[in-house]
Amino acid sequence: QKEVEQDPGPLSVPEGAIVSLNCTYSNSAFQYFMWYRQYSRKGPELLMYTYSSGNKEDGRFTAQVDKSSKYISLFIRDSQPSDSATYLCAMSGRTGTASKLTFGTGTRLQVTL
Amino acid sequence: GAVVSQHPSRVICKSGTSVKIECRSLDFQATTMFWYRQFPKQSLMLMATSNEGSKATYEQGVEKDKFLINHASLTLSTLTVTSAHPEDSSFYICSANRPGLDNTDTQYFGPGTRLTVL
């Protein structure tokens, strides 16, 4: 079993839809959770960063962490064609300069006109 | 947000040659940088952790003599693929660890380098 599971998609939604992206994990030591967006042939771009359980909102993006269920989500409201990309969840058990990230496989999102 | 650059963005080389990739943090100092490789439609695989002023820490299965890492300053790490072969063709991405408030360090990624070995 992988430490982090993420549905690879592709997920296709119409413009304006609410998108829900999810990851599950097995390592209870994970405390720091991130979502990255990666466009084709580009490096990942940090979207959201959360610590422990709870919600965090930034514009059209909301990140949720449920540590009791080992489940994290990213919601995108009013999705736009420019949101079409691969979304990677990442997590680590510690912060500091020696922290290593464990990534999900990424979900490919396509927002259609 | 923090800016991390990589150079070159794309390189094509002959089998047997060595290729150096640079990773720079442009607006912050990074004592730790990470090197990843990514195959098409797959996630990032950590290759090694690069620490300024000390030896890199390699992940299991990554040959340290083939993938040479040098972290000579707080803003620069280099990855050299020695004696490259076609199976080394991949997308190489670096990230730099940026210290934050409340000890919440964050990794920022470079744009990646696409290596093609003929």
mmCIF file of C-alpha atoms in Angstrom:
data_model
loop_
_atom_site.group_PDB
_atom_site.id
_atom_site.type_symbol
_atom_site.label_atom_id
_atom_site.label_comp_id
_atom_site.label_asym_id
_atom_site.label_seq_id
_atom_site.Cartn_x
_atom_site.Cartn_y
_atom_site.Cartn_z
ATOM 1 C CA GLN A 1 0.000 0.000 0.000
ATOM 2 C CA LYS A 2 1.316 3.441 -0.911
ATOM 3 C CA GLU A 3 1.719 5.947 1.873
ATOM 4 C CA VAL A 4 -0.375 8.471 -0.047
ATOM 5 C CA GLU A 5 -3.217 7.516 -2.387
ATOM 6 C CA GLN A 6 -4.628 9.885 -4.955
ATOM 7 C CA ASP A 7 -6.963 9.176 -7.853
ATOM 8 C CA PRO A 8 -5.028 9.981 -11.040
ATOM 9 C CA GLY A 9 -8.159 10.962 -12.961
ATOM 10 C CA PRO A 10 -8.535 12.481 -15.425
ATOM 11 C CA LEU A 11 -11.343 14.515 -13.922
ATOM 12 C CA SER A 12 -13.334 16.577 -16.407
ATOM 13 C CA VAL A 13 -15.727 19.291 -15.244
ATOM 14 C CA PRO A 14 -17.535 22.180 -16.936
ATOM 15 C CA GLU A 15 -16.453 25.743 -16.319
ATOM 16 C CA GLY A 16 -17.963 27.141 -13.137
ATOM 17 C CA ALA A 17 -18.259 23.771 -11.386
ATOM 18 C CA ILE A 18 -16.999 23.060 -7.898
ATOM 19 C CA VAL A 19 -14.102 20.637 -8.000
ATOM 20 C CA SER A 20 -13.225 18.266 -5.172
ATOM 21 C CA LEU A 21 -9.786 16.664 -5.122
ATOM 22 C CA ASN A 22 -8.808 14.186 -2.445
ATOM 23 C CA CYS A 23 -5.964 12.200 -0.970
ATOM 24 C CA THR A 24 -5.839 9.538 1.691
ATOM 25 C CA TYR A 25 -2.781 8.546 3.634
ATOM 26 C CA SER A 26 -1.682 5.836 5.998
ATOM 27 C CA ASN A 27 1.126 7.422 8.005
ATOM 28 C CA SER A 28 -0.310 8.983 11.148
ATOM 29 C CA ALA A 29 2.918 10.933 11.637
ATOM 30 C CA PHE A 30 2.057 13.307 8.792
ATOM 31 C CA GLN A 31 1.230 16.734 10.163
ATOM 32 C CA TYR A 32 1.940 19.153 7.328
ATOM 33 C CA PHE A 33 -0.201 19.002 4.214
ATOM 34 C CA MET A 34 0.232 20.782 0.924
ATOM 35 C CA TRP A 35 -1.423 21.035 -2.444
ATOM 36 C CA TYR A 36 0.620 21.799 -5.524
ATOM 37 C CA ARG A 37 -0.569 22.598 -9.033
ATOM 38 C CA GLN A 38 1.547 21.440 -11.949
ATOM 39 C CA TYR A 39 1.011 22.516 -15.511
ATOM 40 C CA SER A 40 2.332 20.327 -18.272
ATOM 41 C CA ARG A 41 6.137 20.412 -18.529
ATOM 42 C CA LYS A 42 6.435 22.817 -15.595
ATOM 43 C CA GLY A 43 7.501 22.524 -11.978
ATOM 44 C CA PRO A 44 4.863 22.243 -9.223
ATOM 45 C CA GLU A 45 3.488 25.485 -7.789
ATOM 46 C CA LEU A 46 2.456 25.663 -4.142
ATOM 47 C CA LEU A 47 -1.269 26.387 -3.754
ATOM 48 C CA MET A 48 -2.138 25.644 -0.147
ATOM 49 C CA TYR A 49 -0.296 24.734 3.037
ATOM 50 C CA THR A 50 -2.042 23.510 6.166
ATOM 51 C CA TYR A 51 -0.885 22.192 9.482
ATOM 52 C CA SER A 52 -2.823 19.487 11.324
ATOM 53 C CA SER A 53 -6.605 19.271 11.016
ATOM 54 C CA GLY A 54 -8.952 21.999 9.901
ATOM 55 C CA ASN A 55 -9.850 24.188 6.959
ATOM 56 C CA LYS A 56 -7.970 26.888 5.141
ATOM 57 C CA GLU A 57 -9.366 29.163 2.474
ATOM 58 C CA ASP A 58 -7.545 31.245 -0.116
ATOM 59 C CA GLY A 59 -9.652 32.836 -2.816
ATOM 60 C CA ARG A 60 -11.392 30.112 -4.796
ATOM 61 C CA PHE A 61 -9.410 27.376 -3.059
ATOM 62 C CA THR A 62 -10.246 25.630 0.212
ATOM 63 C CA ALA A 63 -8.083 22.957 1.786
ATOM 64 C CA GLN A 64 -9.456 20.565 4.382
ATOM 65 C CA VAL A 65 -7.567 18.153 6.582
ATOM 66 C CA ASP A 66 -9.212 15.408 8.623
ATOM 67 C CA LYS A 67 -6.448 13.665 10.513
ATOM 68 C CA SER A 68 -8.830 11.285 12.258
ATOM 69 C CA SER A 69 -9.803 9.872 8.859
ATOM 70 C CA LYS A 70 -6.384 10.444 7.281
ATOM 71 C CA TYR A 71 -8.099 12.317 4.480
ATOM 72 C CA ILE A 72 -7.349 15.655 2.867
ATOM 73 C CA SER A 73 -9.265 17.600 0.258
ATOM 74 C CA LEU A 74 -8.870 20.574 -2.024
ATOM 75 C CA PHE A 75 -11.980 22.349 -3.262
ATOM 76 C CA ILE A 76 -11.929 24.715 -6.204
ATOM 77 C CA ARG A 77 -14.936 26.989 -6.592
ATOM 78 C CA ASP A 78 -16.026 28.566 -9.862
ATOM 79 C CA SER A 79 -13.519 26.482 -11.787
ATOM 80 C CA GLN A 80 -11.903 28.057 -14.826
ATOM 81 C CA PRO A 81 -10.211 26.553 -17.904
ATOM 82 C CA SER A 82 -6.954 27.949 -16.534
ATOM 83 C CA ASP A 83 -7.349 25.576 -13.577
ATOM 84 C CA SER A 84 -6.733 22.667 -15.953
ATOM 85 C CA ALA A 85 -3.569 21.059 -14.577
ATOM 86 C CA THR A 86 -2.378 18.182 -12.437
ATOM 87 C CA TYR A 87 -2.932 18.659 -8.721
ATOM 88 C CA LEU A 88 -0.530 16.958 -6.365
ATOM 89 C CA CYS A 89 -1.073 16.475 -2.670
ATOM 90 C CA ALA A 90 2.042 16.315 -0.519
ATOM 91 C CA MET A 91 2.647 15.800 3.156
ATOM 92 C CA SER A 92 5.404 15.512 5.710
ATOM 93 C CA GLY A 93 5.781 14.487 9.278
ATOM 94 C CA ARG A 94 7.932 17.380 10.326
ATOM 95 C CA THR A 95 9.043 20.740 9.236
ATOM 96 C CA GLY A 96 12.476 22.191 9.325
ATOM 97 C CA THR A 97 15.282 21.913 6.857
ATOM 98 C CA ALA A 98 15.330 18.128 6.839
ATOM 99 C CA SER A 99 11.657 17.654 6.039
ATOM 100 C CA LYS A 100 10.890 15.397 3.083
ATOM 101 C CA LEU A 101 7.651 15.459 1.206
ATOM 102 C CA THR A 102 5.663 12.396 0.270
ATOM 103 C CA PHE A 103 3.587 13.019 -2.839
ATOM 104 C CA GLY A 104 0.419 11.560 -4.224
ATOM 105 C CA THR A 105 0.443 10.521 -7.851
ATOM 106 C CA GLY A 106 -1.482 13.645 -8.861
ATOM 107 C CA THR A 107 -4.981 14.141 -10.254
ATOM 108 C CA ARG A 108 -5.275 15.501 -13.757
ATOM 109 C CA LEU A 109 -8.089 18.079 -13.955
ATOM 110 C CA GLN A 110 -9.644 19.321 -17.165
ATOM 111 C CA VAL A 111 -12.061 22.260 -16.996
ATOM 112 C CA THR A 112 -14.043 22.551 -20.201
ATOM 113 C CA LEU A 113 -15.810 25.571 -21.671
ATOM 114 C CA GLY B 1 5.897 33.638 -3.376
ATOM 115 C CA ALA B 2 9.459 32.441 -3.438
ATOM 116 C CA VAL B 3 11.282 32.041 -6.750
ATOM 117 C CA VAL B 4 13.419 29.086 -7.709
ATOM 118 C CA SER B 5 15.099 28.881 -11.084
ATOM 119 C CA GLN B 6 16.645 26.003 -12.976
ATOM 120 C CA HIS B 7 19.061 26.013 -15.857
ATOM 121 C CA PRO B 8 18.968 24.729 -18.489
ATOM 122 C CA SER B 9 15.267 24.195 -19.055
ATOM 123 C CA ARG B 10 15.947 21.615 -21.700
ATOM 124 C CA VAL B 11 19.014 19.666 -22.722
ATOM 125 C CA ILE B 12 19.694 17.028 -25.333
ATOM 126 C CA CYS B 13 22.940 15.126 -25.118
ATOM 127 C CA LYS B 14 24.682 12.079 -26.507
ATOM 128 C CA SER B 15 24.974 8.889 -24.535
ATOM 129 C CA GLY B 16 28.085 8.839 -22.370
ATOM 130 C CA THR B 17 28.316 12.574 -21.781
ATOM 131 C CA SER B 18 27.762 14.392 -18.498
ATOM 132 C CA VAL B 19 25.126 17.041 -17.935
ATOM 133 C CA LYS B 20 25.003 19.645 -15.173
ATOM 134 C CA ILE B 21 21.742 21.171 -13.986
ATOM 135 C CA GLU B 22 21.687 24.248 -11.767
ATOM 136 C CA CYS B 23 19.066 25.123 -9.192
ATOM 137 C CA ARG B 24 18.982 28.592 -7.661
ATOM 138 C CA SER B 25 16.815 30.182 -5.006
ATOM 139 C CA LEU B 26 16.553 33.768 -6.206
ATOM 140 C CA ASP B 27 15.029 35.631 -3.287
ATOM 141 C CA PHE B 28 15.784 33.542 -0.224
ATOM 142 C CA GLN B 29 18.534 31.418 1.243
ATOM 143 C CA ALA B 30 18.041 27.671 1.222
ATOM 144 C CA THR B 31 20.210 25.488 3.404
ATOM 145 C CA THR B 32 18.349 22.502 2.027
ATOM 146 C CA MET B 33 17.384 21.739 -1.537
ATOM 147 C CA PHE B 34 15.847 18.609 -2.980
ATOM 148 C CA TRP B 35 16.233 16.916 -6.350
ATOM 149 C CA TYR B 36 13.394 14.977 -7.927
ATOM 150 C CA ARG B 37 12.817 13.185 -11.174
ATOM 151 C CA GLN B 38 9.467 12.747 -12.821
ATOM 152 C CA PHE B 39 8.542 10.342 -15.602
ATOM 153 C CA PRO B 40 5.582 11.080 -17.886
ATOM 154 C CA LYS B 41 2.233 10.941 -16.087
ATOM 155 C CA GLN B 42 3.894 9.931 -12.846
ATOM 156 C CA SER B 43 4.480 11.749 -9.611
ATOM 157 C CA LEU B 44 7.710 13.212 -8.356
ATOM 158 C CA MET B 45 10.299 10.786 -7.040
ATOM 159 C CA LEU B 46 12.773 12.184 -4.549
ATOM 160 C CA MET B 47 16.348 11.451 -5.566
ATOM 161 C CA ALA B 48 18.367 13.224 -2.928
ATOM 162 C CA THR B 49 18.458 15.917 -0.291
ATOM 163 C CA SER B 50 21.134 18.530 -0.830
ATOM 164 C CA ASN B 51 22.518 20.282 2.241
ATOM 165 C CA GLU B 52 24.668 23.380 1.996
ATOM 166 C CA GLY B 53 28.225 22.663 2.988
ATOM 167 C CA SER B 54 27.810 18.931 3.451
ATOM 168 C CA LYS B 55 27.271 15.762 1.477
ATOM 169 C CA ALA B 56 23.944 15.048 -0.094
ATOM 170 C CA THR B 57 21.674 12.345 1.263
ATOM 171 C CA TYR B 58 20.507 9.960 -1.436
ATOM 172 C CA GLU B 59 17.305 7.962 -1.501
ATOM 173 C CA GLN B 60 17.461 4.212 -1.730
ATOM 174 C CA GLY B 61 18.227 3.024 -5.232
ATOM 175 C CA VAL B 62 19.751 6.293 -6.434
ATOM 176 C CA GLU B 63 23.399 5.966 -7.441
ATOM 177 C CA LYS B 64 25.375 8.736 -5.797
ATOM 178 C CA ASP B 65 28.310 8.292 -8.189
ATOM 179 C CA LYS B 66 26.029 8.757 -11.156
ATOM 180 C CA PHE B 67 24.046 11.690 -9.839
ATOM 181 C CA LEU B 68 26.547 14.080 -8.310
ATOM 182 C CA ILE B 69 25.125 16.831 -6.141
ATOM 183 C CA ASN B 70 26.947 19.922 -4.989
ATOM 184 C CA HIS B 71 25.374 22.536 -2.730
ATOM 185 C CA ALA B 72 28.147 25.099 -2.716
ATOM 186 C CA SER B 73 26.199 28.102 -1.457
ATOM 187 C CA LEU B 74 22.918 28.996 0.220
ATOM 188 C CA THR B 75 21.352 29.801 -3.136
ATOM 189 C CA LEU B 76 22.814 27.220 -5.508
ATOM 190 C CA SER B 77 22.716 23.455 -5.840
ATOM 191 C CA THR B 78 23.862 21.527 -8.880
ATOM 192 C CA LEU B 79 23.006 18.046 -10.120
ATOM 193 C CA THR B 80 25.411 16.412 -12.547
ATOM 194 C CA VAL B 81 24.248 13.343 -14.422
ATOM 195 C CA THR B 82 27.457 11.530 -15.260
ATOM 196 C CA SER B 83 27.858 9.228 -18.246
ATOM 197 C CA ALA B 84 24.232 9.732 -19.176
ATOM 198 C CA HIS B 85 22.303 6.965 -20.902
ATOM 199 C CA PRO B 86 18.909 6.975 -22.624
ATOM 200 C CA GLU B 87 17.242 5.564 -19.500
ATOM 201 C CA ASP B 88 18.305 8.731 -17.654
ATOM 202 C CA SER B 89 16.015 10.766 -19.916
ATOM 203 C CA SER B 90 13.483 12.367 -17.613
ATOM 204 C CA PHE B 91 12.174 15.597 -16.147
ATOM 205 C CA TYR B 92 14.432 16.720 -13.292
ATOM 206 C CA ILE B 93 12.984 19.162 -10.780
ATOM 207 C CA CYS B 94 14.622 20.819 -7.816
ATOM 208 C CA SER B 95 13.007 22.414 -4.826
ATOM 209 C CA ALA B 96 14.369 24.765 -2.205
ATOM 210 C CA ASN B 97 13.313 24.754 1.412
ATOM 211 C CA ARG B 98 12.306 28.227 2.577
ATOM 212 C CA PRO B 99 12.224 28.875 6.321
ATOM 213 C CA GLY B 100 8.963 30.367 7.474
ATOM 214 C CA LEU B 101 7.331 31.706 10.585
ATOM 215 C CA ASP B 102 6.597 29.291 13.419
ATOM 216 C CA ASN B 103 9.067 26.837 11.940
ATOM 217 C CA THR B 104 6.708 26.084 9.035
ATOM 218 C CA ASP B 105 9.236 25.557 6.282
ATOM 219 C CA THR B 106 7.901 25.264 2.763
ATOM 220 C CA GLN B 107 9.348 23.769 -0.393
ATOM 221 C CA TYR B 108 9.282 25.845 -3.552
ATOM 222 C CA PHE B 109 9.941 24.155 -6.857
ATOM 223 C CA GLY B 110 11.928 25.141 -9.878
ATOM 224 C CA PRO B 111 10.452 24.958 -13.398
ATOM 225 C CA GLY B 112 12.229 21.692 -14.183
ATOM 226 C CA THR B 113 14.827 20.525 -16.688
ATOM 227 C CA ARG B 114 13.915 18.100 -19.429
ATOM 228 C CA LEU B 115 16.850 15.830 -20.199
ATOM 229 C CA THR B 116 16.897 13.763 -23.356
ATOM 230 C CA VAL B 117 19.794 11.371 -23.867
ATOM 231 C CA LEU B 118 20.199 10.099 -27.402
#
